[in-house]
Amino acid sequence: MLIVELDTVLKERDLIVKKIKQGDITSDKKSGRKESKLDKIINEPESYIKEYLLNRSIKQIDLMKKYNISINILKKYIKLVKGSVNYI
């Protein structure tokens, strides 16, 4: 009896997975963030990041707390600002 129930559950699981995959293929929507877009960046943090790059007395943790962003987002911002031509 337990084996029969297990087999039924596995078949249902496979069916659900199959439906999800078919739905993903037929859908024209893309999930996730757009390429090369940071969702939280605005001009104000950019100026503070420029100041941080010039004046290392400013700590990364202070910027993170001020703008409520993670270290990974902050590193992406820093990389973006360093890549811009006129950061100095």
N, CA, C and O atoms as a DFTB+ gen file, in Angstrom:
352 C
 N C O
     1  1       0.827      -1.196       0.000
     2  2       0.000       0.000       0.000
     3  2       0.871       1.260       0.000
     4  3       0.600       2.212      -0.732
     5  1       1.892       1.254       0.806
     6  2       2.787       2.404       0.883
     7  2       3.535       2.609      -0.434
     8  3       3.762       3.745      -0.852
     9  1       3.910       1.532      -1.071
    10  2       4.617       1.595      -2.350
    11  2       3.716       2.191      -3.429
    12  3       4.177       2.968      -4.265
    13  1       2.446       1.831      -3.412
    14  2       1.490       2.358      -4.388
    15  2       1.332       3.871      -4.207
    16  3       1.316       4.616      -5.187
    17  1       1.217       4.321      -2.960
    18  2       1.080       5.756      -2.687
    19  2       2.338       6.510      -3.107
    20  3       2.257       7.598      -3.676
    21  1       3.486       5.933      -2.827
    22  2       4.746       6.558      -3.211
    23  2       4.843       6.687      -4.729
    24  3       5.281       7.717      -5.243
    25  1       4.439       5.661      -5.429
    26  2       4.452       5.684      -6.890
    27  2       3.510       6.764      -7.424
    28  3       3.848       7.473      -8.372
    29  1       2.336       6.888      -6.820
    30  2       1.360       7.906      -7.228
    31  2       1.920       9.311      -7.007
    32  3       1.779      10.184      -7.864
    33  1       2.543       9.520      -5.874
    34  2       3.119      10.827      -5.557
    35  2       4.230      11.171      -6.546
    36  3       4.317      12.311      -7.002
    37  1       5.067      10.212      -6.876
    38  2       6.144      10.448      -7.839
    39  2       5.596      10.784      -9.220
    40  3       6.142      11.646      -9.909
    41  1       4.526      10.116      -9.631
    42  2       3.907      10.411     -10.923
    43  2       3.325      11.824     -10.933
    44  3       3.467      12.553     -11.914
    45  1       2.666      12.206      -9.831
    46  2       2.100      13.555      -9.731
    47  2       3.208      14.609      -9.775
    48  3       3.070      15.645     -10.424
    49  1       4.295      14.329      -9.081
    50  2       5.428      15.256      -9.068
    51  2       5.991      15.431     -10.476
    52  3       6.245      16.555     -10.908
    53  1       6.184      14.343     -11.179
    54  2       6.694      14.410     -12.553
    55  2       5.750      15.199     -13.456
    56  3       6.194      15.965     -14.311
    57  1       4.441      15.008     -13.260
    58  2       3.451      15.731     -14.052
    59  2       3.525      17.233     -13.778
    60  3       3.456      18.042     -14.704
    61  1       3.664      17.600     -12.512
    62  2       3.758      19.013     -12.140
    63  2       5.021      19.637     -12.730
    64  3       4.976      20.743     -13.267
    65  1       6.136      18.935     -12.632
    66  2       7.394      19.433     -13.192
    67  2       7.262      19.633     -14.695
    68  3       7.739      20.628     -15.242
    69  1       6.618      18.687     -15.355
    70  2       6.421      18.761     -16.803
    71  2       5.576      19.986     -17.172
    72  3       5.895      20.694     -18.127
    73  1       4.498      20.234     -16.417
    74  2       3.633      21.385     -16.680
    75  2       4.379      22.699     -16.467
    76  3       4.211      23.645     -17.237
    77  1       5.200      22.756     -15.427
    78  2       5.964      23.972     -15.151
    79  2       6.946      24.242     -16.280
    80  3       7.069      25.379     -16.736
    81  1       7.639      23.218     -16.731
    82  2       8.599      23.387     -17.827
    83  2       7.901      23.835     -19.100
    84  3       8.413      24.696     -19.816
    85  1       6.739      23.263     -19.393
    86  2       5.987      23.666     -20.582
    87  2       5.532      25.118     -20.461
    88  3       5.562      25.866     -21.438
    89  1       5.116      25.509     -19.276
    90  2       4.690      26.888     -19.046
    91  2       5.832      27.868     -19.223
    92  3       5.640      28.949     -19.779
    93  1       7.023      27.504     -18.757
    94  2       8.188      28.370     -18.920
    95  2       8.557      28.536     -20.384
    96  3       8.942      29.624     -20.813
    97  1       8.441      27.467     -21.144
    98  2       8.798      27.515     -22.560
    99  2       7.817      28.388     -23.334
   100  3       8.229      29.172     -24.189
   101  1       6.528      28.259     -23.045
   102  2       5.518      29.009     -23.794
   103  2       5.411      30.467     -23.345
   104  3       4.897      31.302     -24.090
   105  1       5.880      30.777     -22.163
   106  2       5.787      32.147     -21.657
   107  2       6.845      33.029     -22.313
   108  3       7.993      32.621     -22.488
   109  1       6.437      34.248     -22.674
   110  2       7.388      35.184     -23.262
   111  2       7.970      36.127     -22.218
   112  3       8.802      36.976     -22.538
   113  1       7.540      35.982     -20.985
   114  2       8.048      36.834     -19.918
   115  2       9.377      36.288     -19.409
   116  3       9.588      35.077     -19.341
   117  1      10.261      37.206     -19.055
   118  2      11.535      36.808     -18.470
   119  2      11.517      37.201     -17.004
   120  3      11.061      38.286     -16.645
   121  1      12.005      36.326     -16.181
   122  2      12.032      36.624     -14.759
   123  2      13.381      37.218     -14.387
   124  3      14.377      37.038     -15.087
   125  1      13.387      37.925     -13.278
   126  2      14.633      38.470     -12.773
   127  2      14.875      39.903     -13.203
   128  3      14.051      40.525     -13.874
   129  1      16.017      40.405     -12.802
   130  2      16.418      41.775     -13.067
   131  2      16.907      41.908     -14.500
   132  3      17.503      40.977     -15.041
   133  1      16.664      43.049     -15.115
   134  2      17.145      43.296     -16.468
   135  2      18.671      43.334     -16.455
   136  3      19.287      43.675     -15.446
   137  1      19.263      42.980     -17.583
   138  2      20.719      42.970     -17.704
   139  2      21.300      44.357     -17.441
   140  3      20.750      45.366     -17.884
   141  1      22.388      44.394     -16.736
   142  2      23.160      45.605     -16.416
   143  2      22.325      46.683     -15.728
   144  3      22.586      47.872     -15.908
   145  1      21.336      46.287     -14.951
   146  2      20.528      47.244     -14.205
   147  2      20.666      46.947     -12.717
   148  3      20.562      45.797     -12.289
   149  1      20.899      47.987     -11.944
   150  2      20.872      47.872     -10.499
   151  2      19.601      48.554     -10.033
   152  3      19.331      49.695     -10.409
   153  1      18.828      47.872      -9.228
   154  2      17.498      48.363      -8.921
   155  2      17.461      49.504      -7.917
   156  3      16.465      50.225      -7.871
   157  1      18.486      49.701      -7.119
   158  2      18.392      50.707      -6.080
   159  2      19.229      51.958      -6.344
   160  3      19.142      52.918      -5.579
   161  1      20.020      51.972      -7.385
   162  2      20.961      53.081      -7.554
   163  2      20.242      54.376      -7.947
   164  3      19.372      54.397      -8.817
   165  1      20.636      55.430      -7.281
   166  2      20.170      56.773      -7.605
   167  2      21.394      57.683      -7.552
   168  3      22.486      57.219      -7.225
   169  1      21.238      58.943      -7.860
   170  2      22.386      59.851      -7.940
   171  2      23.045      60.117      -6.594
   172  3      24.262      60.286      -6.525
   173  1      22.262      60.156      -5.532
   174  2      22.826      60.483      -4.227
   175  2      23.885      59.479      -3.772
   176  3      24.967      59.904      -3.369
   177  1      23.627      58.158      -3.817
   178  2      24.687      57.225      -3.418
   179  2      25.910      57.328      -4.317
   180  3      27.035      57.103      -3.871
   181  1      25.694      57.665      -5.571
   182  2      26.826      57.770      -6.498
   183  2      27.801      58.843      -6.028
   184  3      29.015      58.645      -6.079
   185  1      27.276      59.976      -5.572
   186  2      28.164      61.042      -5.103
   187  2      28.901      60.619      -3.833
   188  3      30.074      60.949      -3.659
   189  1      28.221      59.891      -2.947
   190  2      28.877      59.418      -1.733
   191  2      29.922      58.352      -2.042
   192  3      30.948      58.275      -1.367
   193  1      29.669      57.538      -3.051
   194  2      30.646      56.518      -3.439
   195  2      31.875      57.189      -4.037
   196  3      33.000      56.760      -3.783
   197  1      31.673      58.231      -4.824
   198  2      32.809      58.988      -5.353
   199  2      33.629      59.569      -4.208
   200  3      34.859      59.528      -4.224
   201  1      32.930      60.108      -3.219
   202  2      33.612      60.658      -2.049
   203  2      34.352      59.550      -1.295
   204  3      35.472      59.754      -0.827
   205  1      33.722      58.380      -1.180
   206  2      34.358      57.231      -0.516
   207  2      35.639      56.829      -1.244
   208  3      36.645      56.518      -0.605
   209  1      35.608      56.834      -2.568
   210  2      36.785      56.444      -3.344
   211  2      37.931      57.438      -3.169
   212  3      39.102      57.062      -3.235
   213  1      37.596      58.692      -2.947
   214  2      38.626      59.711      -2.758
   215  2      39.063      59.827      -1.304
   216  3      40.219      60.152      -1.033
   217  1      38.166      59.569      -0.376
   218  2      38.437      59.753       1.044
   219  2      38.149      58.450       1.773
   220  3      36.992      58.158       2.078
   221  1      39.157      57.681       2.052
   222  2      38.954      56.358       2.654
   223  2      38.652      56.402       4.152
   224  3      38.581      55.352       4.790
   225  1      38.476      57.583       4.721
   226  2      38.033      57.633       6.114
   227  2      36.560      57.238       6.221
   228  3      36.080      56.902       7.303
   229  1      35.849      57.281       5.102
   230  2      34.460      56.819       5.054
   231  2      34.482      55.298       4.965
   232  3      35.217      54.734       4.155
   233  1      33.698      54.647       5.774
   234  2      33.664      53.184       5.813
   235  2      32.545      52.653       4.920
   236  3      31.510      53.298       4.750
   237  1      32.769      51.467       4.352
   238  2      31.748      50.823       3.523
   239  2      30.489      50.549       4.328
   240  3      29.376      50.702       3.826
   241  1      30.668      50.144       5.573
   242  2      29.512      49.803       6.417
   243  2      28.607      51.022       6.614
   244  3      27.387      50.886       6.710
   245  1      29.217      52.221       6.673
   246  2      28.415      53.440       6.820
   247  2      27.536      53.669       5.593
   248  3      26.366      54.034       5.712
   249  1      28.114      53.450       4.414
   250  2      27.330      53.595       3.181
   251  2      26.223      52.553       3.116
   252  3      25.103      52.849       2.701
   253  1      26.544      51.333       3.528
   254  2      25.547      50.258       3.501
   255  2      24.370      50.583       4.410
   256  3      23.214      50.397       4.030
   257  1      24.668      51.068       5.609
   258  2      23.600      51.388       6.557
   259  2      22.791      52.600       6.094
   260  3      21.568      52.632       6.232
   261  1      23.487      53.591       5.547
   262  2      22.809      54.822       5.138
   263  2      21.784      54.570       4.040
   264  3      20.690      55.135       4.065
   265  1      22.137      53.717       3.069
   266  2      21.250      53.474       1.932
   267  2      20.548      52.132       2.000
   268  3      19.828      51.754       1.075
   269  1      20.755      51.411       3.092
   270  2      20.087      50.124       3.308
   271  2      20.329      49.167       2.132
   272  3      19.390      48.631       1.542
   273  1      21.604      48.972       1.812
   274  2      21.984      48.075       0.724
   275  2      22.968      47.034       1.248
   276  3      23.613      47.239       2.277
   277  1      23.076      45.939       0.546
   278  2      23.991      44.873       0.946
   279  2      25.397      45.178       0.443
   280  3      25.598      46.076      -0.375
   281  1      26.363      44.419       0.943
   282  2      27.752      44.604       0.529
   283  2      27.913      44.295      -0.957
   284  3      28.701      44.944      -1.646
   285  1      27.169      43.307      -1.453
   286  2      27.274      42.962      -2.871
   287  2      26.785      44.104      -3.761
   288  3      27.417      44.418      -4.769
   289  1      25.673      44.720      -3.394
   290  2      25.152      45.859      -4.159
   291  2      26.141      47.020      -4.085
   292  3      26.398      47.685      -5.088
   293  1      26.692      47.261      -2.900
   294  2      27.661      48.344      -2.747
   295  2      28.880      48.106      -3.631
   296  3      29.374      49.037      -4.268
   297  1      29.362      46.880      -3.676
   298  2      30.518      46.565      -4.524
   299  2      30.190      46.777      -5.997
   300  3      31.039      47.236      -6.761
   301  1      28.966      46.447      -6.400
   302  2      28.552      46.692      -7.785
   303  2      28.525      48.188      -8.079
   304  3      28.953      48.620      -9.149
   305  1      28.018      48.988      -7.120
   306  2      27.993      50.440      -7.290
   307  2      29.409      50.979      -7.434
   308  3      29.687      51.798      -8.310
   309  1      30.303      50.510      -6.561
   310  2      31.686      50.980      -6.590
   311  2      32.325      50.639      -7.932
   312  3      33.029      51.458      -8.525
   313  1      32.072      49.428      -8.400
   314  2      32.614      49.011      -9.697
   315  2      32.061      49.892     -10.819
   316  3      32.793      50.281     -11.728
   317  1      30.761      50.203     -10.749
   318  2      30.139      51.074     -11.749
   319  2      30.750      52.470     -11.740
   320  3      31.055      53.034     -12.791
   321  1      30.923      53.019     -10.540
   322  2      31.452      54.376     -10.418
   323  2      32.912      54.412     -10.858
   324  3      33.335      55.360     -11.521
   325  1      33.684      53.392     -10.496
   326  2      35.084      53.332     -10.933
   327  2      35.164      53.233     -12.451
   328  3      36.081      53.778     -13.066
   329  1      34.214      52.545     -13.046
   330  2      34.196      52.383     -14.496
   331  2      33.797      53.637     -15.245
   332  3      34.110      53.790     -16.426
   333  1      33.102      54.538     -14.555
   334  2      32.701      55.774     -15.236
   335  2      33.927      56.659     -15.450
   336  3      34.878      56.614     -14.670
   337  1      33.898      57.443     -16.484
   338  2      35.063      58.228     -16.910
   339  2      35.388      59.340     -15.923
   340  3      36.561      59.592     -15.649
   341  1      34.387      60.002     -15.390
   342  2      34.610      61.223     -14.618
   343  2      34.329      61.046     -13.129
   344  3      33.608      61.855     -12.546
   345  1      34.872      60.022     -12.508
   346  2      34.566      59.853     -11.089
   347  2      35.441      60.716     -10.210
   348  3      35.124      60.883      -9.032
   349  1      36.530      61.276     -10.720
   350  2      37.386      62.141      -9.895
   351  2      37.042      63.589     -10.160
   352  3      37.645      64.485      -9.569
